[in-house]
Coordinates of N, CA and C in Angstrom, one line a residue:
M1101 N 60.5 -95.7 -6.2 CA 60.3 -94.3 -6.0 C 58.9 -93.9 -5.7
N1102 N 57.9 -94.9 -5.9 CA 56.5 -94.5 -5.7 C 56.3 -94.2 -4.2
N1103 N 57.1 -94.6 -3.3 CA 56.9 -94.3 -1.8 C 57.6 -93.1 -1.4
D1104 N 58.3 -92.4 -2.3 CA 59.0 -91.1 -1.9 C 58.0 -90.1 -1.6
P1105 N 58.1 -89.4 -0.4 CA 57.1 -88.4 0.0 C 57.3 -87.0 -0.7
R1106 N 58.2 -86.9 -1.6 CA 58.4 -85.6 -2.2 C 57.2 -85.2 -3.1
G1107 N 56.8 -83.9 -3.0 CA 55.7 -83.5 -3.7 C 56.1 -83.0 -5.1
T1108 N 55.1 -82.7 -5.9 CA 55.3 -82.2 -7.3 C 55.2 -80.7 -7.3
M1109 N 55.7 -80.1 -8.4 CA 55.6 -78.6 -8.6 C 54.3 -78.4 -9.3
F1110 N 53.5 -77.4 -8.8 CA 52.3 -77.0 -9.5 C 52.1 -75.5 -9.3
Q1111 N 51.2 -74.9 -10.1 CA 50.9 -73.5 -10.1 C 49.6 -73.3 -9.4
Q1112 N 49.6 -72.3 -8.5 CA 48.4 -71.9 -7.7 C 48.3 -70.4 -7.9
G1113 N 47.4 -69.9 -8.7 CA 47.3 -68.5 -9.0 C 48.5 -68.0 -9.7
D1114 N 49.2 -66.9 -9.1 CA 50.3 -66.3 -9.7 C 51.6 -66.8 -9.1
I1115 N 51.6 -67.9 -8.3 CA 52.8 -68.4 -7.7 C 53.0 -69.9 -8.0
M1116 N 54.2 -70.4 -8.0 CA 54.5 -71.8 -8.1 C 54.6 -72.4 -6.7
R1117 N 54.2 -73.6 -6.5 CA 54.3 -74.3 -5.1 C 54.9 -75.7 -5.2
I1118 N 55.6 -76.0 -4.2 CA 56.0 -77.4 -4.0 C 55.7 -77.8 -2.5
N1119 N 54.9 -78.8 -2.3 CA 54.7 -79.3 -0.9 C 55.6 -80.5 -0.7
N1120 N 56.2 -80.6 0.5 CA 57.1 -81.7 0.8 C 58.3 -81.7 -0.1
A1121 N 58.9 -80.5 -0.2 CA 60.2 -80.4 -0.9 C 61.3 -80.8 0.1
Y1122 N 62.4 -81.5 -0.4 CA 63.5 -82.0 0.5 C 64.6 -81.0 0.3
V1123 N 65.2 -80.5 1.4 CA 66.3 -79.5 1.3 C 67.6 -80.3 1.1
E1124 N 68.2 -80.1 -0.1 CA 69.4 -80.8 -0.4 C 70.6 -80.1 0.0
D1125 N 70.6 -78.7 0.0 CA 71.7 -77.9 0.4 C 71.2 -76.6 0.8
V1126 N 72.0 -75.9 1.7 CA 71.7 -74.6 2.2 C 72.9 -73.7 2.1
S1127 N 72.6 -72.4 1.6 CA 73.7 -71.4 1.5 C 73.1 -70.2 2.2
C1128 N 73.8 -69.8 3.4 CA 73.3 -68.7 4.1 C 74.5 -67.9 4.6
S1129 N 74.7 -66.7 3.9 CA 75.9 -65.9 4.3 C 75.5 -65.0 5.6
N1130 N 74.3 -64.5 5.6 CA 73.8 -63.8 6.8 C 72.3 -64.0 6.9
N1131 N 71.7 -63.4 7.8 CA 70.3 -63.6 8.1 C 69.4 -62.8 7.1
S1132 N 69.9 -62.2 6.1 CA 69.1 -61.3 5.2 C 69.1 -61.9 3.8
S1133 N 70.0 -62.8 3.5 CA 70.0 -63.4 2.1 C 70.6 -64.8 2.2
G1134 N 70.3 -65.6 1.1 CA 70.8 -66.9 1.0 C 70.1 -67.7 0.0
S1135 N 70.3 -69.0 -0.1 CA 69.6 -69.8 -1.0 C 69.5 -71.2 -0.5
I1136 N 68.5 -72.0 -1.0 CA 68.3 -73.4 -0.6 C 68.1 -74.2 -1.9
L1137 N 68.7 -75.4 -2.0 CA 68.5 -76.3 -3.1 C 67.6 -77.4 -2.6
V1138 N 66.4 -77.4 -3.3 CA 65.4 -78.4 -2.9 C 65.1 -79.3 -4.1
S1139 N 64.7 -80.5 -3.7 CA 64.3 -81.5 -4.7 C 62.9 -81.8 -4.6
Y1140 N 62.3 -82.2 -5.8 CA 60.8 -82.5 -5.8 C 60.6 -83.6 -6.9
A1141 N 59.4 -84.1 -6.9 CA 59.1 -85.2 -7.8 C 58.5 -84.7 -9.1
V1142 N 58.8 -85.4 -10.1 CA 58.2 -85.1 -11.4 C 57.7 -86.4 -12.0
R1143 N 56.4 -86.5 -12.3 CA 55.7 -87.7 -12.8 C 56.0 -87.8 -14.3
E1144 N 56.5 -89.0 -14.7 CA 56.8 -89.3 -16.1 C 55.7 -90.2 -16.6
P1145 N 55.7 -90.3 -18.0 CA 54.7 -91.2 -18.5 C 54.9 -92.7 -18.1
G1146 N 53.9 -93.4 -17.9 CA 53.9 -94.8 -17.5 C 54.1 -94.9 -16.0
Q1147 N 53.6 -93.8 -15.2 CA 53.6 -93.8 -13.8 C 55.0 -93.8 -13.2
A1148 N 56.0 -93.4 -14.0 CA 57.4 -93.3 -13.4 C 57.5 -91.9 -12.8
V1149 N 58.4 -91.9 -11.8 CA 58.6 -90.6 -11.0 C 60.1 -90.3 -11.0
S1150 N 60.5 -89.1 -11.4 CA 61.9 -88.7 -11.4 C 62.0 -87.6 -10.4
I1151 N 63.3 -87.4 -9.9 CA 63.6 -86.4 -8.9 C 64.4 -85.3 -9.6
Q1152 N 63.9 -84.0 -9.5 CA 64.6 -82.9 -10.0 C 64.8 -81.9 -8.9
Q1153 N 65.6 -80.9 -9.2 CA 66.0 -79.9 -8.2 C 65.8 -78.5 -8.8
I1154 N 65.6 -77.6 -7.8 CA 65.5 -76.1 -8.1 C 66.1 -75.4 -7.0
R1155 N 66.9 -74.3 -7.4 CA 67.5 -73.4 -6.3 C 66.6 -72.2 -6.1
L1156 N 66.3 -72.0 -4.8 CA 65.4 -70.9 -4.5 C 66.2 -69.8 -3.7
N1157 N 66.2 -68.6 -4.2 CA 66.9 -67.5 -3.6 C 66.1 -66.8 -2.5
L1158 N 66.7 -66.6 -1.3 CA 66.0 -66.0 -0.2 C 66.5 -64.6 0.1
N1159 N 65.6 -63.7 0.4 CA 66.0 -62.3 0.7 C 65.1 -61.8 1.9
R1160 N 65.2 -60.5 2.1 CA 64.4 -59.9 3.3 C 62.9 -60.0 3.0
Q1161 N 62.5 -60.1 1.8 CA 61.1 -60.2 1.5 C 60.5 -61.6 1.6
T1162 N 61.4 -62.6 1.8 CA 61.0 -64.0 1.9 C 60.5 -64.3 3.4
T1163 N 59.3 -64.8 3.5 CA 58.8 -65.2 4.8 C 59.1 -66.6 5.1
V1164 N 59.8 -66.8 6.3 CA 60.2 -68.2 6.8 C 59.5 -68.4 8.1
T1165 N 58.8 -69.6 8.1 CA 58.1 -70.0 9.4 C 58.5 -71.4 9.8
N1166 N 58.5 -71.6 11.1 CA 58.9 -72.9 11.6 C 57.7 -73.9 11.6
A1167 N 57.9 -75.1 12.2 CA 56.9 -76.1 12.2 C 55.7 -75.6 13.1
A1168 N 55.9 -74.7 14.0 CA 54.8 -74.2 14.8 C 54.0 -73.0 14.2
G1169 N 54.5 -72.6 13.0 CA 53.8 -71.5 12.3 C 54.4 -70.1 12.7
Q1170 N 55.4 -70.1 13.5 CA 56.0 -68.8 14.0 C 57.1 -68.4 13.0
N1171 N 57.3 -67.1 12.9 CA 58.3 -66.5 12.0 C 59.7 -67.0 12.5
S1172 N 60.5 -67.3 11.5 CA 61.9 -67.9 11.8 C 62.9 -67.1 10.9
C1173 N 64.2 -67.4 11.0 CA 65.2 -66.7 10.3 C 65.6 -67.6 9.1
I1174 N 66.3 -67.0 8.1 CA 66.7 -67.7 6.9 C 67.7 -68.8 7.2
C1175 N 68.6 -68.4 8.1 CA 69.7 -69.4 8.5 C 69.2 -70.5 9.3
C1176 N 67.9 -70.5 9.7 CA 67.4 -71.6 10.5 C 67.0 -72.8 9.6
I1177 N 67.1 -72.7 8.3 CA 66.8 -73.8 7.4 C 68.0 -74.7 7.4
R1178 N 67.9 -76.0 7.6 CA 69.0 -76.9 7.6 C 68.8 -78.0 6.5
K1179 N 70.0 -78.5 6.1 CA 70.0 -79.6 5.1 C 69.3 -80.8 5.7
G1180 N 68.4 -81.5 4.9 CA 67.7 -82.6 5.4 C 66.3 -82.3 5.9
M1181 N 65.9 -81.0 5.9 CA 64.5 -80.7 6.4 C 63.6 -80.9 5.2
W1182 N 62.3 -80.9 5.6 CA 61.2 -81.0 4.6 C 60.5 -79.6 4.7
V1183 N 60.2 -79.0 3.6 CA 59.7 -77.7 3.6 C 58.6 -77.6 2.5
N1184 N 57.7 -76.7 2.7 CA 56.7 -76.3 1.7 C 57.1 -74.9 1.2
V1185 N 57.2 -74.7 -0.1 CA 57.7 -73.5 -0.6 C 56.8 -72.9 -1.7
G1186 N 56.8 -71.5 -1.7 CA 56.1 -70.8 -2.8 C 57.1 -69.9 -3.4
F1187 N 57.1 -69.8 -4.7 CA 58.2 -69.1 -5.4 C 57.6 -68.5 -6.7
S1188 N 58.4 -67.6 -7.4 CA 58.0 -67.0 -8.6 C 58.0 -67.9 -9.8
P1189 N 57.0 -67.8 -10.7 CA 57.0 -68.7 -11.9 C 58.2 -68.3 -12.9
A1190 N 58.8 -67.1 -12.7 CA 59.9 -66.7 -13.5 C 61.2 -67.5 -13.1
M1191 N 61.7 -68.4 -13.9 CA 62.9 -69.2 -13.6 C 64.0 -69.0 -14.6
T1192 N 65.2 -69.2 -14.2 CA 66.3 -69.1 -15.1 C 66.4 -70.5 -15.9
R1193 N 67.2 -70.5 -17.0 CA 67.4 -71.7 -17.8 C 68.7 -72.4 -17.4
S1194 N 69.2 -72.1 -16.2 CA 70.4 -72.8 -15.7 C 70.1 -74.1 -15.2
I1195 N 71.1 -74.9 -14.9 CA 71.0 -76.2 -14.3 C 71.6 -76.2 -12.9
P1196 N 70.9 -76.4 -11.8 CA 69.4 -76.4 -11.8 C 68.8 -75.0 -12.0
P1197 N 67.6 -74.9 -12.4 CA 66.9 -73.6 -12.5 C 66.8 -72.8 -11.2
Q1198 N 66.8 -71.5 -11.3 CA 66.7 -70.7 -10.1 C 65.4 -69.8 -10.1
S1199 N 64.9 -69.5 -8.9 CA 63.7 -68.6 -8.8 C 63.8 -67.9 -7.4
N1200 N 63.0 -66.9 -7.3 CA 63.0 -66.1 -6.0 C 61.8 -66.7 -5.2
A1201 N 62.2 -67.1 -3.9 CA 61.2 -67.7 -3.0 C 60.4 -66.6 -2.4
F1202 N 59.0 -66.7 -2.3 CA 58.1 -65.8 -1.6 C 58.0 -66.2 -0.1
W1203 N 57.9 -67.5 0.1 CA 57.7 -68.0 1.5 C 58.3 -69.5 1.6
V1204 N 58.8 -69.8 2.8 CA 59.2 -71.2 3.1 C 58.7 -71.6 4.4
A1205 N 57.9 -72.7 4.4 CA 57.3 -73.2 5.7 C 58.0 -74.5 6.0
I1206 N 58.8 -74.5 7.2 CA 59.5 -75.7 7.6 C 58.5 -76.7 8.2
Q1207 N 58.6 -78.0 7.9 CA 57.7 -79.1 8.3 C 58.5 -80.0 9.3
R1208 N 57.8 -80.5 10.3 CA 58.4 -81.5 11.2 C 58.6 -82.8 10.4
T1209 N 57.6 -83.3 9.7 CA 57.7 -84.5 8.9 C 57.0 -84.2 7.6
P1210 N 57.4 -85.0 6.5 CA 56.7 -84.7 5.2 C 55.2 -85.0 5.3
Q1211 N 54.4 -84.1 4.8 CA 53.0 -84.3 4.8 C 52.5 -85.0 3.6
V1212 N 51.3 -85.4 3.6 CA 50.7 -86.0 2.4 C 50.7 -85.0 1.3
P1213 N 51.3 -85.4 0.2 CA 51.5 -84.5 -0.9 C 50.1 -83.9 -1.4
V1214 N 50.1 -82.6 -1.6 CA 48.9 -82.0 -2.1 C 48.9 -82.1 -3.6
P1215 N 47.9 -82.6 -4.3 CA 47.9 -82.7 -5.7 C 47.8 -81.3 -6.3
P1216 N 48.2 -81.2 -7.5 CA 48.1 -79.9 -8.2 C 46.7 -79.5 -8.3
V1217 N 46.5 -78.2 -8.2 CA 45.1 -77.6 -8.3 C 44.6 -77.8 -9.7
Q1218 N 43.5 -78.4 -9.8 CA 42.9 -78.6 -11.1 C 42.1 -77.3 -11.5
P1219 N 42.2 -76.9 -12.7 CA 41.5 -75.7 -13.1 C 40.0 -75.8 -13.0
V1220 N 39.4 -74.8 -12.6 CA 38.0 -74.8 -12.4 C 37.3 -74.8 -13.8
P1221 N 36.4 -75.7 -14.1 CA 35.7 -75.6 -15.4 C 35.0 -74.4 -15.6
P1222 N 34.8 -73.9 -16.8 CA 34.1 -72.6 -17.0 C 32.6 -72.8 -16.6
I1223 N 32.1 -71.8 -16.1 CA 30.7 -71.8 -15.7 C 29.8 -71.8 -16.9
Q1224 N 28.9 -72.8 -16.9 CA 27.9 -72.9 -18.0 C 26.9 -71.7 -17.9
P1225 N 26.7 -71.0 -19.0 CA 25.7 -70.0 -18.9 C 24.3 -70.5 -18.6
L1226 N 23.6 -69.7 -17.9 CA 22.2 -70.1 -17.6 C 21.3 -70.0 -18.8
P1227 N 20.3 -70.8 -18.9 CA 19.4 -70.7 -20.0 C 18.7 -69.3 -19.9
P1228 N 18.3 -68.8 -21.1 CA 17.6 -67.5 -21.0 C 16.3 -67.6 -20.2
V1229 N 16.1 -66.6 -19.5 CA 14.9 -66.5 -18.7 C 13.6 -66.3 -19.6
Q1230 N 12.7 -67.2 -19.4 CA 11.5 -67.1 -20.1 C 10.6 -65.9 -19.6
P1231 N 10.2 -65.1 -20.5 CA 9.3 -64.0 -20.0 C 8.0 -64.4 -19.4
W1232 N 7.6 -63.7 -18.4 CA 6.4 -64.0 -17.8 C 5.2 -63.7 -18.7
P1233 N 4.2 -64.5 -18.7 CA 3.0 -64.1 -19.5 C 2.5 -62.7 -19.1
P1234 N 1.9 -62.0 -20.0 CA 1.3 -60.7 -19.6 C 0.2 -60.9 -18.5
V1235 N 0.2 -59.9 -17.7 CA -0.7 -59.9 -16.6 C -2.1 -59.6 -17.1
Q1236 N -3.1 -60.4 -16.8 CA -4.4 -60.1 -17.3 C -5.0 -59.0 -16.4
P1237 N -5.6 -58.1 -17.0 CA -6.2 -57.0 -16.2 C -7.4 -57.5 -15.4
L1238 N -7.5 -57.0 -14.2 CA -8.6 -57.4 -13.4 C -9.9 -56.9 -13.9
P1239 N -11.0 -57.6 -13.7 CA -12.3 -57.1 -14.1 C -12.7 -55.9 -13.4
P1240 N -13.4 -55.0 -14.0 CA -13.8 -53.8 -13.3 C -14.6 -54.1 -12.0
V1241 N -14.4 -53.3 -11.0 CA -15.1 -53.5 -9.7 C -16.5 -53.0 -9.9
R1242 N -17.5 -53.9 -9.6 CA -18.9 -53.5 -9.6 C -19.2 -52.6 -8.4
P1243 N -19.8 -51.5 -8.7 CA -20.2 -50.6 -7.5 C -21.2 -51.3 -6.6
W1244 N -21.0 -51.0 -5.3 CA -22.0 -51.6 -4.4 C -23.3 -50.8 -4.5
P1245 N -24.4 -51.6 -4.2 CA -25.7 -50.9 -4.3 C -25.7 -49.8 -3.2
P1246 N -26.5 -48.8 -3.5 CA -26.6 -47.7 -2.5 C -27.2 -48.2 -1.2
V1247 N -26.6 -47.7 -0.2 CA -27.1 -48.1 1.2 C -28.4 -47.4 1.5
A1248 N -29.4 -48.1 1.9 CA -30.7 -47.5 2.3 C -30.5 -46.7 3.5
P1249 N -31.1 -45.5 3.6 CA -30.9 -44.7 4.8 C -31.6 -45.4 6.0
L1250 N -31.1 -45.1 7.1 CA -31.6 -45.7 8.3 C -32.9 -45.0 8.7
P1251 N -33.9 -45.8 9.2 CA -35.1 -45.1 9.6 C -34.9 -44.1 10.7
P1252 N -35.7 -43.1 10.8 CA -35.5 -42.1 11.9 C -35.7 -42.8 13.3
R1253 N -34.9 -42.4 14.2 CA -35.0 -42.9 15.5 C -36.2 -42.2 16.2
P1254 N -37.0 -43.0 17.0 CA -38.1 -42.4 17.7 C -37.6 -41.4 18.7
P1255 N -38.3 -40.4 19.0 CA -37.9 -39.4 20.0 C -37.8 -40.1 21.4
V1256 N -36.8 -39.7 22.1 CA -36.6 -40.2 23.5 C -37.7 -39.7 24.4
Q1257 N -38.3 -40.6 25.0 CA -39.3 -40.2 26.0 C -38.7 -39.8 27.3
P1258 N -39.0 -38.7 27.8 CA -38.4 -38.2 29.1 C -38.9 -39.2 30.2
I1259 N -37.9 -39.4 31.1 CA -38.2 -40.3 32.2 C -39.0 -39.4 33.3
P1260 N -40.2 -39.9 33.7 CA -40.9 -39.1 34.6 C -40.2 -39.1 36.0
P1261 N -40.2 -37.9 36.6 CA -39.5 -37.8 37.9 C -40.2 -38.7 38.9
R1262 N -39.3 -39.3 39.7 CA -39.8 -40.2 40.8 C -40.0 -39.3 42.1
P1263 N -41.1 -39.5 42.7 CA -41.2 -38.6 43.9 C -40.3 -39.1 45.0
L1264 N -39.7 -38.1 45.7 CA -38.8 -38.5 46.8 C -39.6 -39.0 48.0
P1265 N -39.0 -39.9 48.7 CA -39.7 -40.4 49.9 C -39.9 -39.3 50.9
P1266 N -40.9 -39.4 51.7 CA -41.2 -38.3 52.7 C -40.1 -38.3 53.7
R1267 N -39.6 -37.2 54.1 CA -38.6 -37.0 55.1 C -39.2 -37.3 56.5
P1268 N -38.4 -37.9 57.3 CA -38.9 -38.2 58.7 C -39.1 -36.9 59.4
P1269 N -40.0 -36.8 60.3 CA -40.2 -35.6 61.0 C -39.0 -35.2 61.9
V1270 N -38.7 -34.0 61.9 CA -37.6 -33.5 62.7 C -38.0 -33.5 64.2
R1271 N -37.1 -34.3 64.9 CA -37.4 -34.3 66.4 C -37.0 -33.0 67.0
P1272 N -37.9 -32.5 67.9 CA -37.5 -31.2 68.5 C -36.3 -31.4 69.5
T1273 N -35.5 -30.5 69.5 CA -34.3 -30.5 70.4 C -34.8 -30.5 71.8
P1274 N -34.3 -31.5 72.6 CA -34.8 -31.5 74.0 C -34.2 -30.2 74.7
P1275 N -35.0 -29.7 75.6 CA -34.5 -28.5 76.3 C -33.3 -28.7 77.1
Q1276 N -32.4 -27.7 77.0 CA -31.1 -27.8 77.7 C -31.4 -27.7 79.2
R1277 N -30.7 -28.6 80.0 CA -30.8 -28.5 81.4 C -30.1 -27.3 81.9
P1278 N -30.7 -26.5 82.8 CA -29.9 -25.3 83.4 C -28.8 -25.9 84.2
S1279 N -27.6 -25.3 84.0 CA -26.4 -25.7 84.8 C -25.6 -24.5 85.2
S1280 N -24.7 -24.9 86.2 CA -23.8 -23.9 86.7 C -22.4 -24.6 86.7
T1281 N -21.4 -23.8 87.0 CA -20.0 -24.3 87.0 C -19.4 -24.0 88.3
T1282 N -18.7 -25.0 88.9 CA -18.0 -24.8 90.2 C -16.6 -25.4 90.1
T1283 N -15.6 -24.6 90.5 CA -14.2 -25.0 90.4 C -13.7 -25.2 91.8
G1284 N -13.0 -26.3 92.1 CA -12.5 -26.5 93.4 C -11.6 -27.8 93.4
R1285 N -11.1 -28.1 94.6 CA -10.2 -29.2 94.8 C -11.0 -30.4 95.4
I1286 N -10.8 -31.6 94.9 CA -11.5 -32.8 95.4 C -11.1 -33.1 96.8
A1287 N -12.1 -33.1 97.7 CA -11.7 -33.4 99.1 C -11.9 -34.9 99.4
R1288 N -12.9 -35.5 98.7 CA -13.2 -36.9 98.9 C -13.9 -37.5 97.7
I1289 N -13.7 -38.8 97.5 CA -14.3 -39.5 96.4 C -14.9 -40.8 97.0
D1290 N -16.2 -41.0 96.7 CA -16.9 -42.2 97.1 C -17.3 -43.0 95.8
F1291 N -16.5 -44.0 95.5 CA -16.8 -44.7 94.2 C -18.0 -45.7 94.4
N1292 N -18.3 -46.1 95.7 CA -19.5 -47.0 95.9 C -20.8 -46.2 95.7
N1293 N -20.8 -45.1 96.4 CA -22.1 -44.3 96.4 C -22.1 -43.3 95.2
R1294 N -20.9 -43.2 94.5 CA -20.8 -42.4 93.3 C -21.1 -40.9 93.6
Y1295 N -20.1 -40.3 94.3 CA -20.2 -38.9 94.4 C -18.8 -38.4 94.8
I1296 N -18.6 -37.1 94.6 CA -17.3 -36.4 95.0 C -17.6 -35.2 95.8
L1297 N -16.8 -34.9 96.8 CA -16.9 -33.7 97.6 C -15.8 -32.7 97.2
L1298 N -16.2 -31.4 96.9 CA -15.3 -30.3 96.6 C -15.3 -29.4 97.8
G1299 N -14.1 -28.9 98.1 CA -14.0 -27.9 99.2 C -13.0 -28.3 100.2
S1300 N -13.1 -27.8 101.4 CA -12.2 -28.1 102.5 C -12.4 -29.5 103.0
A1301 N -11.3 -30.2 103.2 CA -11.5 -31.6 103.7 C -11.9 -31.7 105.1
N1302 N -11.6 -30.7 106.0 CA -11.9 -30.7 107.4 C -13.1 -29.9 107.8
N1303 N -13.8 -29.2 106.8 CA -14.9 -28.3 107.2 C -16.1 -28.7 106.3
P1304 N -17.1 -29.4 106.8 CA -18.2 -29.8 106.0 C -19.0 -28.6 105.6
N1305 N -18.9 -27.5 106.3 CA -19.7 -26.3 105.9 C -19.1 -25.7 104.7
D1306 N -17.9 -26.1 104.3 CA -17.3 -25.5 103.1 C -17.1 -26.5 102.0
Q1307 N -18.1 -27.5 102.0 CA -18.0 -28.5 101.0 C -19.3 -28.6 100.2
T1308 N -19.2 -29.1 99.0 CA -20.3 -29.3 98.1 C -20.2 -30.8 97.5
R1309 N -21.4 -31.5 97.6 CA -21.4 -32.9 97.1 C -22.0 -32.9 95.7
F1310 N -21.3 -33.5 94.8 CA -21.8 -33.7 93.4 C -22.0 -35.2 93.1
N1311 N -23.2 -35.5 92.9 CA -23.6 -36.9 92.6 C -23.3 -37.3 91.1
I1312 N -22.7 -38.4 91.0 CA -22.3 -38.9 89.6 C -23.3 -39.9 89.1
S1313 N -23.7 -39.7 87.8 CA -24.7 -40.6 87.2 C -24.0 -41.2 85.9
N1314 N -24.7 -42.1 85.3 CA -24.2 -42.7 84.0 C -24.0 -41.7 82.9
A1315 N -24.7 -40.5 83.0 CA -24.6 -39.5 82.0 C -23.5 -38.5 82.2
T1316 N -22.8 -38.6 83.4 CA -21.7 -37.7 83.7 C -20.5 -37.9 82.8
V1317 N -20.0 -36.9 82.2 CA -18.8 -37.0 81.3 C -17.6 -36.5 82.1
F1318 N -16.5 -37.3 81.9 CA -15.2 -37.0 82.6 C -14.1 -36.7 81.5
T1319 N -13.4 -35.6 81.6 CA -12.3 -35.3 80.7 C -11.1 -34.8 81.4
N1320 N -9.9 -34.9 80.8 CA -8.7 -34.4 81.4 C -8.5 -32.9 81.0
R1321 N -7.4 -32.3 81.2 CA -7.2 -30.9 81.0 C -7.2 -30.6 79.5
F1322 N -6.9 -31.6 78.7 CA -6.9 -31.4 77.2 C -8.2 -31.7 76.5
G1323 N -9.2 -32.1 77.3 CA -10.5 -32.4 76.8 C -10.7 -33.8 76.4
A1324 N -9.7 -34.7 76.6 CA -9.8 -36.1 76.2 C -10.6 -36.8 77.3
P1325 N -11.4 -37.8 76.9 CA -12.3 -38.5 77.9 C -11.5 -39.4 78.8
I1326 N -11.9 -39.4 80.1 CA -11.3 -40.3 81.1 C -12.4 -41.0 81.8
R1327 N -12.1 -41.8 82.8 CA -13.1 -42.6 83.6 C -13.2 -41.9 85.0
F1328 N -14.4 -42.3 85.6 CA -14.6 -41.8 86.9 C -13.5 -42.4 87.9
G1329 N -13.0 -43.6 87.6 CA -12.0 -44.2 88.5 C -10.7 -43.5 88.3
D1330 N -10.5 -42.6 87.4 CA -9.2 -41.9 87.2 C -9.1 -40.7 88.1
L1331 N -10.2 -40.3 88.8 CA -10.1 -39.1 89.7 C -9.4 -39.5 91.0
R1332 N -8.7 -38.5 91.5 CA -8.0 -38.7 92.8 C -8.2 -37.5 93.7
P1333 N -8.3 -37.7 95.1 CA -8.4 -36.6 96.0 C -7.3 -35.6 95.8
G1334 N -7.5 -34.4 96.0 CA -6.5 -33.3 95.9 C -6.5 -32.7 94.5
Q1335 N -7.1 -33.3 93.4 CA -7.1 -32.8 92.1 C -8.0 -31.6 92.0
M1336 N -7.5 -30.6 91.2 CA -8.4 -29.4 90.9 C -9.2 -29.7 89.8
V1337 N -10.6 -29.5 89.9 CA -11.5 -29.9 88.9 C -12.5 -28.7 88.7
R1338 N -13.1 -28.8 87.5 CA -14.2 -27.8 87.2 C -15.4 -28.7 86.9
V1339 N -16.5 -28.4 87.6 CA -17.7 -29.3 87.6 C -18.9 -28.4 87.0
A1340 N -19.5 -28.9 85.9 CA -20.7 -28.3 85.4 C -21.8 -29.2 86.0
H1341 N -22.7 -28.5 86.8 CA -23.8 -29.2 87.5 C -25.1 -28.5 87.4
S1342 N -26.1 -29.2 88.0 CA -27.4 -28.6 88.0 C -27.5 -27.4 88.9
N1343 N -28.5 -26.5 88.5 CA -28.7 -25.3 89.4 C -29.4 -25.7 90.6
A1344 N -30.1 -26.8 90.6 CA -30.9 -27.2 91.8 C -30.0 -27.9 92.8
E1345 N -30.0 -27.4 94.0 CA -29.2 -28.0 95.1 C -30.1 -28.3 96.3
T1346 N -29.7 -29.3 97.1 CA -30.5 -29.6 98.3 C -30.1 -28.6 99.4
L1347 N -30.9 -28.6 100.5 CA -30.6 -27.7 101.6 C -29.8 -28.4 102.7
S1348 N -29.3 -29.6 102.4 CA -28.6 -30.4 103.4 C -27.2 -29.8 103.5
I1349 N -26.5 -30.4 104.5 CA -25.1 -30.0 104.8 C -24.2 -31.3 104.6
P1350 N -23.4 -31.3 103.6 CA -23.2 -30.3 102.6 C -24.3 -30.3 101.5
P1351 N -24.5 -29.2 100.8 CA -25.5 -29.2 99.8 C -25.1 -30.2 98.6
Q1352 N -26.1 -30.8 97.9 CA -25.9 -31.8 96.9 C -26.4 -31.2 95.6
S1353 N -25.8 -31.7 94.5 CA -26.2 -31.3 93.2 C -25.8 -32.4 92.2
A1354 N -26.5 -32.5 91.0 CA -26.2 -33.5 90.0 C -25.1 -33.0 89.1
A1355 N -24.0 -33.8 89.0 CA -22.8 -33.4 88.1 C -23.1 -33.8 86.7
F1356 N -23.0 -32.8 85.7 CA -23.1 -33.1 84.3 C -21.7 -33.4 83.6
R1357 N -20.7 -32.7 84.0 CA -19.4 -32.8 83.4 C -18.4 -32.4 84.4
V1358 N -17.3 -33.3 84.4 CA -16.2 -33.0 85.4 C -14.9 -33.0 84.5
Q1359 N -14.1 -31.9 84.6 CA -12.9 -31.7 83.9 C -11.8 -31.5 84.9
V1360 N -10.7 -32.3 84.7 CA -9.5 -32.1 85.6 C -8.7 -31.0 85.1
L1361 N -8.3 -30.1 86.0 CA -7.5 -28.9 85.6 C -6.0 -29.1 85.8

């Protein structure tokens, strides 16, 4: 009998338990009530083991689970199964005794029997706490010696003003060249000899020659600078030029500024 996998009955808290109980018989009238007859092992003196039985009554309050841990019905318990049961410690004096089952867990195969829970030994009281020695008062703090006053700061010497460097002499504004303004259409441009003719293209008597120098300024109608090479015959221009003219035909004058209109 020592190899029998039946477990023993033991108490765990407020319930009785049997692990690896063998289902000897099943009585199930409907899915709400019934009973199972299970057998379990009882250890006798001298390492002998006897088999005893107990009838467990099942009702709607009894939880039944299958081997996968899922809820099952009361009538699903079959004769020859191995179950773990928890039931009330209140038992009848009948043969076999009866009790109300709290839960039934169906097992695929009998598990290693769980030994009865050993009572936890009482906790030994801790030794009394020794009082800490009284705290010694700190010695009085000695006052710091008085701080000597700082010596007076010497007066700040004013920084002597530095003389400004002499300003360069102002150059006199060169006298403005007397000029006149002539407006007309360009009749001819000579880029090699650097002059332009204003007036009638076919009548030299109605022409004026304006000589171009490196100081001559050229602008478009918006006042933006342009080059001498940007001028074209037929353009209307306004020429600011010297008042001095030659007596040649056509008369000549020095151009100061040429603006395209």
